[in-house]
mmCIF file of C-alpha atoms in Angstrom:
data_model
loop_
_atom_site.group_PDB
_atom_site.id
_atom_site.type_symbol
_atom_site.label_atom_id
_atom_site.label_comp_id
_atom_site.label_asym_id
_atom_site.label_seq_id
_atom_site.Cartn_x
_atom_site.Cartn_y
_atom_site.Cartn_z
ATOM 1 C CA MET A 1 19.446 98.224 -133.621
ATOM 2 C CA THR A 2 22.206 100.428 -131.866
ATOM 3 C CA THR A 3 25.621 98.899 -130.566
ATOM 4 C CA SER A 4 23.811 99.341 -126.376
ATOM 5 C CA GLN A 5 20.909 97.516 -127.443
ATOM 6 C CA VAL A 6 22.799 94.988 -129.591
ATOM 7 C CA LYS A 7 25.321 94.443 -125.449
ATOM 8 C CA LEU A 8 21.552 94.092 -123.827
ATOM 9 C CA SER A 9 19.837 91.446 -126.361
ATOM 10 C CA ALA A 10 23.273 89.489 -125.859
ATOM 11 C CA ILE A 11 23.244 89.961 -122.302
ATOM 12 C CA LEU A 12 19.577 88.907 -121.738
ATOM 13 C CA ASN A 13 19.924 86.121 -123.553
ATOM 14 C CA ALA A 14 22.936 85.176 -122.273
ATOM 15 C CA THR A 15 21.588 84.650 -118.368
ATOM 16 C CA SER A 16 18.277 82.692 -119.416
ATOM 17 C CA LEU A 17 19.923 80.336 -120.988
ATOM 18 C CA THR A 18 22.784 79.926 -117.004
ATOM 19 C CA ARG A 19 19.349 80.334 -116.603
ATOM 20 C CA SER A 20 17.910 77.395 -118.724
ATOM 21 C CA ILE A 21 21.233 75.246 -117.731
ATOM 22 C CA ARG A 22 20.753 75.673 -113.877
ATOM 23 C CA ARG A 23 16.723 74.412 -113.771
ATOM 24 C CA GLN A 24 17.362 71.719 -116.498
ATOM 25 C CA LYS A 25 20.415 70.780 -113.780
ATOM 26 C CA ARG A 26 18.184 71.258 -110.845
ATOM 27 C CA GLN A 27 15.493 69.248 -112.303
ATOM 28 C CA HIS A 28 18.235 66.033 -113.189
ATOM 29 C CA SER A 29 20.111 66.242 -110.448
ATOM 30 C CA PRO A 30 18.643 64.255 -108.170
ATOM 31 C CA VAL A 31 17.444 61.298 -110.587
ATOM 32 C CA LEU A 32 21.298 61.446 -111.693
ATOM 33 C CA GLN A 33 22.213 60.909 -107.438
ATOM 34 C CA VAL A 34 19.023 58.303 -107.700
ATOM 35 C CA ARG A 35 21.698 55.814 -110.572
ATOM 36 C CA CYS A 36 24.337 56.441 -109.456
ATOM 37 C CA TYR A 37 23.994 55.603 -105.657
ATOM 38 C CA ALA A 38 22.775 52.416 -107.113
ATOM 39 C CA ILE A 39 25.431 52.026 -108.997
ATOM 40 C CA ALA A 40 27.892 51.549 -105.950
ATOM 41 C CA GLY A 41 25.139 50.088 -104.025
ATOM 42 C CA ASP A 42 25.484 47.619 -106.591
ATOM 43 C CA GLN A 43 29.529 47.233 -106.926
ATOM 44 C CA HIS A 44 29.452 47.471 -103.056
ATOM 45 C CA GLU A 45 26.325 44.394 -102.303
ATOM 46 C CA SER A 46 28.671 43.025 -105.232
ATOM 47 C CA ILE A 47 32.218 43.408 -103.884
ATOM 48 C CA ALA A 48 30.420 42.092 -100.251
ATOM 49 C CA THR A 49 29.343 39.109 -101.183
ATOM 50 C CA GLU A 50 31.552 37.700 -103.397
ATOM 51 C CA PHE A 51 33.731 38.218 -100.181
ATOM 52 C CA GLU A 52 31.099 36.703 -98.054
ATOM 53 C CA GLU A 53 31.408 33.656 -100.474
ATOM 54 C CA ILE A 54 35.285 33.133 -100.643
ATOM 55 C CA CYS A 55 35.093 33.527 -97.027
ATOM 56 C CA LYS A 56 33.133 30.969 -96.725
ATOM 57 C CA GLU A 57 35.423 28.882 -100.041
ATOM 58 C CA VAL A 58 38.587 28.806 -97.783
ATOM 59 C CA PRO A 59 38.184 26.965 -93.657
ATOM 60 C CA GLN A 60 36.131 24.358 -96.893
ATOM 61 C CA LYS A 61 38.692 24.184 -99.002
ATOM 62 C CA LEU A 62 41.871 23.657 -95.709
ATOM 63 C CA GLY A 63 39.491 21.662 -95.099
ATOM 64 C CA ALA A 64 39.503 19.445 -97.071
ATOM 65 C CA PHE A 65 42.713 19.537 -98.317
ATOM 66 C CA TYR A 66 43.153 18.661 -93.915
ATOM 67 C CA ARG A 67 41.399 15.828 -95.022
ATOM 68 C CA PHE A 68 43.022 15.035 -97.438
ATOM 69 C CA CYS A 69 46.253 15.003 -95.416
ATOM 70 C CA ARG A 70 45.336 12.189 -93.635
ATOM 71 C CA PRO A 71 45.786 13.819 -90.176
ATOM 72 C CA HIS A 72 46.280 11.060 -88.215
ATOM 73 C CA THR A 73 49.727 9.907 -91.268
ATOM 74 C CA ILE A 74 51.087 13.545 -90.596
ATOM 75 C CA PHE A 75 50.384 13.606 -86.600
ATOM 76 C CA GLY A 76 52.443 10.885 -86.393
ATOM 77 C CA THR A 77 55.196 11.401 -88.449
ATOM 78 C CA ILE A 78 55.322 14.498 -86.603
ATOM 79 C CA ILE A 79 55.726 12.752 -83.099
ATOM 80 C CA GLY A 80 57.664 10.185 -84.065
ATOM 81 C CA ILE A 81 60.946 12.184 -86.132
ATOM 82 C CA THR A 82 60.190 14.617 -82.912
ATOM 83 C CA SER A 83 61.251 11.812 -80.829
ATOM 84 C CA VAL A 84 63.699 9.777 -83.011
ATOM 85 C CA SER A 85 65.504 13.335 -83.492
ATOM 86 C CA LEU A 86 66.030 13.309 -79.830
ATOM 87 C CA LEU A 87 67.349 10.134 -79.408
ATOM 88 C CA PRO A 88 71.571 11.576 -80.090
ATOM 89 C CA MET A 89 71.062 14.727 -77.854
ATOM 90 C CA ARG A 90 73.431 14.644 -75.072
ATOM 91 C CA SER A 91 72.630 17.119 -73.370
ATOM 92 C CA LEU A 92 71.206 20.178 -73.597
ATOM 93 C CA ASP A 93 73.900 22.431 -75.486
ATOM 94 C CA ASP A 94 73.095 19.890 -78.777
ATOM 95 C CA PHE A 95 69.398 22.099 -78.653
ATOM 96 C CA THR A 96 71.026 25.301 -80.998
ATOM 97 C CA MET A 97 69.845 26.327 -83.444
ATOM 98 C CA LYS A 98 71.686 24.385 -86.341
ATOM 99 C CA ALA A 99 69.861 21.609 -84.608
ATOM 100 C CA LEU A 100 66.533 23.475 -84.444
ATOM 101 C CA TRP A 101 67.313 24.014 -88.347
ATOM 102 C CA GLY A 102 68.608 20.260 -89.549
ATOM 103 C CA PHE A 103 64.691 18.842 -87.481
ATOM 104 C CA LEU A 104 63.205 21.850 -88.722
ATOM 105 C CA GLU A 105 65.110 20.392 -92.342
ATOM 106 C CA ALA A 106 64.737 16.444 -92.446
ATOM 107 C CA LEU A 107 60.776 17.276 -90.728
ATOM 108 C CA SER A 108 59.299 19.927 -93.503
ATOM 109 C CA SER A 109 61.176 16.645 -96.613
ATOM 110 C CA ALA A 110 59.302 14.360 -94.631
ATOM 111 C CA LEU A 111 55.930 16.180 -93.727
ATOM 112 C CA CYS A 112 55.941 15.974 -98.538
ATOM 113 C CA MET A 113 56.882 13.097 -99.128
ATOM 114 C CA ASN A 114 54.124 12.400 -96.313
ATOM 115 C CA ILE A 115 51.029 14.184 -99.092
ATOM 116 C CA TYR A 116 52.943 12.635 -101.807
ATOM 117 C CA VAL A 117 51.782 9.198 -100.206
ATOM 118 C CA VAL A 118 48.998 9.459 -98.819
ATOM 119 C CA GLY A 119 47.677 11.621 -101.740
ATOM 120 C CA LEU A 120 48.669 9.041 -104.465
ATOM 121 C CA ASN A 121 46.426 5.989 -102.372
ATOM 122 C CA GLN A 122 43.422 8.112 -103.100
ATOM 123 C CA LEU A 123 44.180 9.328 -106.758
ATOM 124 C CA TYR A 124 44.158 5.382 -107.509
ATOM 125 C CA ASP A 125 42.112 3.997 -104.988
ATOM 126 C CA ILE A 126 38.828 7.224 -105.724
ATOM 127 C CA GLN A 127 36.125 4.846 -106.716
ATOM 128 C CA ILE A 128 37.217 2.072 -103.628
ATOM 129 C CA ASP A 129 37.261 5.371 -101.507
ATOM 130 C CA LYS A 130 33.196 6.099 -102.168
ATOM 131 C CA VAL A 131 32.746 3.363 -100.905
ATOM 132 C CA ASN A 132 34.661 2.877 -97.745
ATOM 133 C CA LYS A 133 36.070 6.205 -97.012
ATOM 134 C CA PRO A 134 33.483 8.633 -99.032
ATOM 135 C CA SER A 135 34.240 11.634 -97.260
ATOM 136 C CA LEU A 136 37.269 12.336 -98.614
ATOM 137 C CA PRO A 137 37.908 15.124 -100.877
ATOM 138 C CA LEU A 138 38.734 13.833 -104.067
ATOM 139 C CA ALA A 139 35.994 10.141 -102.906
ATOM 140 C CA SER A 140 33.393 13.157 -102.324
ATOM 141 C CA GLY A 141 34.100 15.030 -105.173
ATOM 142 C CA GLU A 142 36.169 18.479 -103.413
ATOM 143 C CA PHE A 143 38.371 18.196 -104.280
ATOM 144 C CA SER A 144 38.559 17.388 -109.263
ATOM 145 C CA VAL A 145 41.810 14.919 -110.148
ATOM 146 C CA ALA A 146 42.430 17.363 -111.647
ATOM 147 C CA THR A 147 43.675 18.794 -108.325
ATOM 148 C CA GLY A 148 45.218 16.052 -106.919
ATOM 149 C CA ALA A 149 47.264 15.639 -108.835
ATOM 150 C CA VAL A 150 48.505 18.740 -109.243
ATOM 151 C CA LEU A 151 48.751 18.058 -104.806
ATOM 152 C CA VAL A 152 51.544 15.209 -105.245
ATOM 153 C CA LEU A 153 52.296 16.669 -108.811
ATOM 154 C CA THR A 154 53.041 12.754 -109.641
ATOM 155 C CA SER A 155 52.549 11.867 -113.261
ATOM 156 C CA LEU A 156 56.274 10.432 -112.946
ATOM 157 C CA ILE A 157 57.132 6.443 -114.978
ATOM 158 C CA MET A 158 57.032 4.635 -112.549
ATOM 159 C CA ALA A 159 53.862 5.733 -110.286
ATOM 160 C CA PRO A 160 51.041 4.731 -112.671
ATOM 161 C CA LEU A 161 52.252 0.630 -112.842
ATOM 162 C CA LEU A 162 52.669 0.649 -109.452
ATOM 163 C CA ARG A 163 49.133 0.199 -107.523
ATOM 164 C CA TRP A 164 50.670 -1.917 -104.296
ATOM 165 C CA LYS A 165 47.603 -2.165 -102.489
ATOM 166 C CA ARG A 166 46.724 -4.933 -105.677
ATOM 167 C CA ASN A 167 48.683 -7.484 -103.363
ATOM 168 C CA ALA A 168 48.512 -7.190 -99.081
ATOM 169 C CA PHE A 169 51.828 -8.595 -98.879
ATOM 170 C CA LEU A 170 53.765 -5.012 -100.271
ATOM 171 C CA ALA A 171 51.350 -2.760 -99.308
ATOM 172 C CA ALA A 172 52.287 -3.993 -95.537
ATOM 173 C CA SER A 173 56.119 -3.810 -97.005
ATOM 174 C CA CYS A 174 55.528 -0.732 -98.053
ATOM 175 C CA ILE A 175 54.392 1.063 -94.749
ATOM 176 C CA LEU A 176 56.812 -0.839 -92.938
ATOM 177 C CA PHE A 177 60.058 -0.215 -94.666
ATOM 178 C CA VAL A 178 58.717 3.644 -93.808
ATOM 179 C CA ARG A 179 57.095 3.553 -91.144
ATOM 180 C CA ALA A 180 59.734 0.753 -89.123
ATOM 181 C CA VAL A 181 63.028 1.389 -90.628
ATOM 182 C CA LEU A 182 63.075 4.181 -92.934
ATOM 183 C CA VAL A 183 61.795 6.306 -90.378
ATOM 184 C CA GLN A 184 63.924 5.447 -87.335
ATOM 185 C CA LEU A 185 67.037 4.840 -88.410
ATOM 186 C CA ALA A 186 67.675 7.489 -91.652
ATOM 187 C CA PHE A 187 66.356 10.258 -89.200
ATOM 188 C CA PHE A 188 68.158 9.959 -86.652
ATOM 189 C CA ALA A 189 71.787 8.631 -88.579
ATOM 190 C CA HIS A 190 70.430 12.560 -89.875
ATOM 191 C CA MET A 191 70.649 14.905 -86.049
ATOM 192 C CA GLN A 192 73.877 11.968 -85.611
ATOM 193 C CA GLN A 193 75.982 12.771 -88.095
ATOM 194 C CA HIS A 194 74.298 15.504 -91.024
ATOM 195 C CA VAL A 195 73.549 17.863 -87.484
ATOM 196 C CA LEU A 196 75.991 17.223 -84.775
ATOM 197 C CA LYS A 197 78.713 15.518 -86.785
ATOM 198 C CA ARG A 198 79.041 12.912 -84.681
ATOM 199 C CA PRO A 199 80.124 9.649 -85.496
ATOM 200 C CA LEU A 200 77.225 6.894 -86.661
ATOM 201 C CA ALA A 201 77.056 4.511 -84.263
ATOM 202 C CA PRO A 202 72.880 2.422 -83.006
ATOM 203 C CA THR A 203 72.087 3.126 -79.524
ATOM 204 C CA LYS A 204 70.476 0.677 -77.566
ATOM 205 C CA SER A 205 67.595 3.318 -78.002
ATOM 206 C CA VAL A 206 67.070 3.705 -81.713
ATOM 207 C CA VAL A 207 67.405 -0.182 -81.998
ATOM 208 C CA PHE A 208 64.638 -0.334 -79.638
ATOM 209 C CA ALA A 209 62.048 2.050 -81.578
ATOM 210 C CA THR A 210 62.805 0.416 -84.589
ATOM 211 C CA LEU A 211 62.473 -3.377 -84.052
ATOM 212 C CA PHE A 212 59.360 -2.635 -81.540
ATOM 213 C CA MET A 213 58.449 0.031 -84.946
ATOM 214 C CA CYS A 214 58.332 -3.134 -87.607
ATOM 215 C CA CYS A 215 55.773 -4.657 -84.732
ATOM 216 C CA PHE A 216 53.544 -1.892 -84.921
ATOM 217 C CA SER A 217 53.788 -0.717 -88.607
ATOM 218 C CA SER A 218 52.691 -3.687 -89.067
ATOM 219 C CA VAL A 219 49.539 -4.209 -87.190
ATOM 220 C CA ILE A 220 48.314 -1.018 -88.272
ATOM 221 C CA ALA A 221 49.554 -2.359 -92.469
ATOM 222 C CA LEU A 222 47.418 -4.910 -91.662
ATOM 223 C CA PHE A 223 44.486 -3.870 -89.902
ATOM 224 C CA LYS A 224 43.743 -0.724 -92.384
ATOM 225 C CA ASP A 225 42.154 -2.804 -95.011
ATOM 226 C CA ILE A 226 39.962 -4.492 -91.511
ATOM 227 C CA PRO A 227 37.707 -1.150 -91.930
ATOM 228 C CA ASP A 228 37.539 -1.585 -96.289
ATOM 229 C CA ILE A 229 36.452 -4.822 -96.897
ATOM 230 C CA ASP A 230 33.858 -4.033 -98.349
ATOM 231 C CA GLY A 231 34.845 -2.401 -100.968
ATOM 232 C CA ASP A 232 38.065 -3.458 -101.328
ATOM 233 C CA ARG A 233 35.049 -7.325 -101.875
ATOM 234 C CA HIS A 234 33.118 -5.399 -104.606
ATOM 235 C CA PHE A 235 37.026 -3.393 -106.063
ATOM 236 C CA GLY A 236 38.695 -7.289 -106.000
ATOM 237 C CA VAL A 237 40.951 -5.929 -103.713
ATOM 238 C CA GLU A 238 42.180 -8.943 -101.481
ATOM 239 C CA SER A 239 41.930 -7.948 -97.457
ATOM 240 C CA LEU A 240 44.398 -9.489 -94.648
ATOM 241 C CA SER A 241 41.094 -9.312 -91.460
ATOM 242 C CA VAL A 242 42.926 -10.619 -88.930
ATOM 243 C CA TYR A 243 41.756 -8.892 -85.898
ATOM 244 C CA TRP A 244 43.562 -10.935 -83.041
ATOM 245 C CA LEU A 245 47.077 -11.641 -84.974
ATOM 246 C CA CYS A 246 47.431 -7.392 -84.593
ATOM 247 C CA ILE A 247 46.086 -8.038 -81.247
ATOM 248 C CA ASN A 248 48.283 -9.881 -80.010
ATOM 249 C CA ILE A 249 51.553 -9.320 -81.494
ATOM 250 C CA LEU A 250 50.986 -5.571 -80.143
ATOM 251 C CA LEU A 251 50.889 -7.554 -76.839
ATOM 252 C CA THR A 252 54.099 -9.052 -77.936
ATOM 253 C CA ALA A 253 55.595 -6.083 -78.796
ATOM 254 C CA TYR A 254 54.591 -5.123 -75.108
ATOM 255 C CA GLY A 255 55.871 -7.362 -73.739
ATOM 256 C CA ALA A 256 59.285 -6.864 -74.701
ATOM 257 C CA ALA A 257 59.456 -3.627 -74.307
ATOM 258 C CA ILE A 258 58.957 -3.841 -70.681
ATOM 259 C CA LEU A 259 61.308 -6.145 -69.858
ATOM 260 C CA ALA A 260 63.293 -3.667 -72.237
ATOM 261 C CA GLY A 261 62.621 -1.339 -69.899
ATOM 262 C CA ALA A 262 62.682 -3.003 -66.407
ATOM 263 C CA SER A 263 67.282 -3.689 -67.474
ATOM 264 C CA SER A 264 67.480 -0.321 -67.398
ATOM 265 C CA THR A 265 69.852 0.743 -64.603
ATOM 266 C CA ASN A 266 67.913 4.084 -64.892
ATOM 267 C CA LEU A 267 65.731 3.706 -62.088
ATOM 268 C CA CYS A 268 64.268 7.116 -62.889
ATOM 269 C CA GLN A 269 63.829 5.884 -67.169
ATOM 270 C CA MET A 270 62.703 1.890 -65.706
ATOM 271 C CA ILE A 271 59.411 2.900 -63.732
ATOM 272 C CA ILE A 272 58.595 4.816 -67.090
ATOM 273 C CA THR A 273 59.005 2.700 -69.127
ATOM 274 C CA VAL A 274 57.733 -0.477 -67.412
ATOM 275 C CA PHE A 275 54.694 2.112 -66.030
ATOM 276 C CA GLY A 276 53.830 3.053 -69.510
ATOM 277 C CA HIS A 277 54.178 0.348 -71.768
ATOM 278 C CA GLY A 278 52.212 -1.507 -69.381
ATOM 279 C CA LEU A 279 49.782 1.182 -69.093
ATOM 280 C CA LEU A 280 49.217 1.296 -72.856
ATOM 281 C CA ALA A 281 49.250 -2.404 -73.339
ATOM 282 C CA PHE A 282 46.404 -2.963 -70.947
ATOM 283 C CA ALA A 283 44.322 -0.328 -72.379
ATOM 284 C CA LEU A 284 44.579 -1.969 -75.298
ATOM 285 C CA TRP A 285 43.553 -5.281 -74.374
ATOM 286 C CA GLN A 286 40.769 -3.292 -72.311
ATOM 287 C CA ARG A 287 39.296 -2.327 -75.626
ATOM 288 C CA ALA A 288 39.997 -5.169 -77.400
ATOM 289 C CA GLN A 289 37.501 -7.315 -75.716
ATOM 290 C CA HIS A 290 34.794 -5.241 -76.363
ATOM 291 C CA CYS A 291 34.743 -5.981 -79.937
ATOM 292 C CA ASP A 292 32.309 -6.198 -82.979
ATOM 293 C CA VAL A 293 34.748 -6.270 -86.566
ATOM 294 C CA GLU A 294 31.346 -6.421 -88.520
ATOM 295 C CA ASN A 295 30.875 -2.558 -87.541
ATOM 296 C CA LYS A 296 32.205 -0.748 -89.842
ATOM 297 C CA ALA A 297 31.510 2.149 -87.435
ATOM 298 C CA TRP A 298 33.491 0.721 -84.639
ATOM 299 C CA ILE A 299 36.195 -0.945 -86.410
ATOM 300 C CA THR A 300 37.004 2.281 -87.775
ATOM 301 C CA SER A 301 37.363 3.655 -84.604
ATOM 302 C CA PHE A 302 39.144 1.027 -82.554
ATOM 303 C CA TYR A 303 42.500 1.495 -85.778
ATOM 304 C CA MET A 304 42.145 5.059 -84.728
ATOM 305 C CA PHE A 305 43.117 4.600 -81.497
ATOM 306 C CA ILE A 306 46.048 2.493 -82.673
ATOM 307 C CA TRP A 307 47.149 5.424 -83.888
ATOM 308 C CA LYS A 308 47.021 7.110 -81.052
ATOM 309 C CA LEU A 309 48.718 3.633 -79.616
ATOM 310 C CA PHE A 310 51.093 4.946 -81.675
ATOM 311 C CA TYR A 311 51.661 8.956 -81.450
ATOM 312 C CA ALA A 312 52.026 7.221 -76.996
ATOM 313 C CA GLU A 313 54.974 4.307 -77.635
ATOM 314 C CA TYR A 314 56.854 7.968 -79.579
ATOM 315 C CA PHE A 315 57.138 9.762 -76.013
ATOM 316 C CA LEU A 316 58.669 6.939 -74.202
ATOM 317 C CA ILE A 317 61.253 5.623 -76.907
ATOM 318 C CA PRO A 318 63.819 8.747 -75.117
ATOM 319 C CA PHE A 319 63.089 6.661 -72.018
ATOM 320 C CA VAL A 320 64.561 3.501 -73.082
ATOM 321 C CA GLN A 321 68.679 4.175 -72.200
#
């Protein structure tokens, strides 16, 4: 075979091989493309499914955390501290960025304490809450005990030993001290002395707020046990179920507030405090007449109504001068 024939044969063989490869590519490309599309589609569907699950889970977890924080106590803390922090303010010149920052510092730490207290209470009362408050995250199982422990940063040495709910008087004393004394005096002093740099001197409004909230906090501490009778009895915890005592304490406090408002030398402040406290007392009396202590749902609703009266009071306190 000549050299030319060898070259021609090699060219023909190369051409044939190229055509064969092209045919194989044409035969297998659709299959490969389908497989690639299928894999890509599965991955896309998996990612979309995971994203949908995350989108559903996040609101659920946030809702559970919201209930874990016991929002009615959070609102009370925010409104109370805001009201007390306004008491040292004498003019618009006091409303500076420094004052705002000092207020936010105090509020943020108070909210952390609030969440710690209600969270610690739930950690110890999981079994009781399964009877009394089954919708709470720890009682319902939405949060594990470990999650609850992390949220409230427990594990201090004395914390597990101080289960004050076993003694209704100690539990009431704790609530009374924090809500009535600590919030009024501590945060007033913080704004007056630390933020505004003024000598610490009690005013009529802060004295009134402390005394009035002593009565109100006592009622909250006592009334909170009324809806928990079934669960508390089951687990051997005594509850102070003194419905009418609570009503009478509040009505007496409102009467004293009306007298304090009537002694004001400012006509506008006198009208607001007298009319405001009178209206709240009337609303309390009207609702109290339709009591059904045996109805747990009604008592729970009334308890939340007392918290609304608590919120409303902090809007009136700054007018007691």
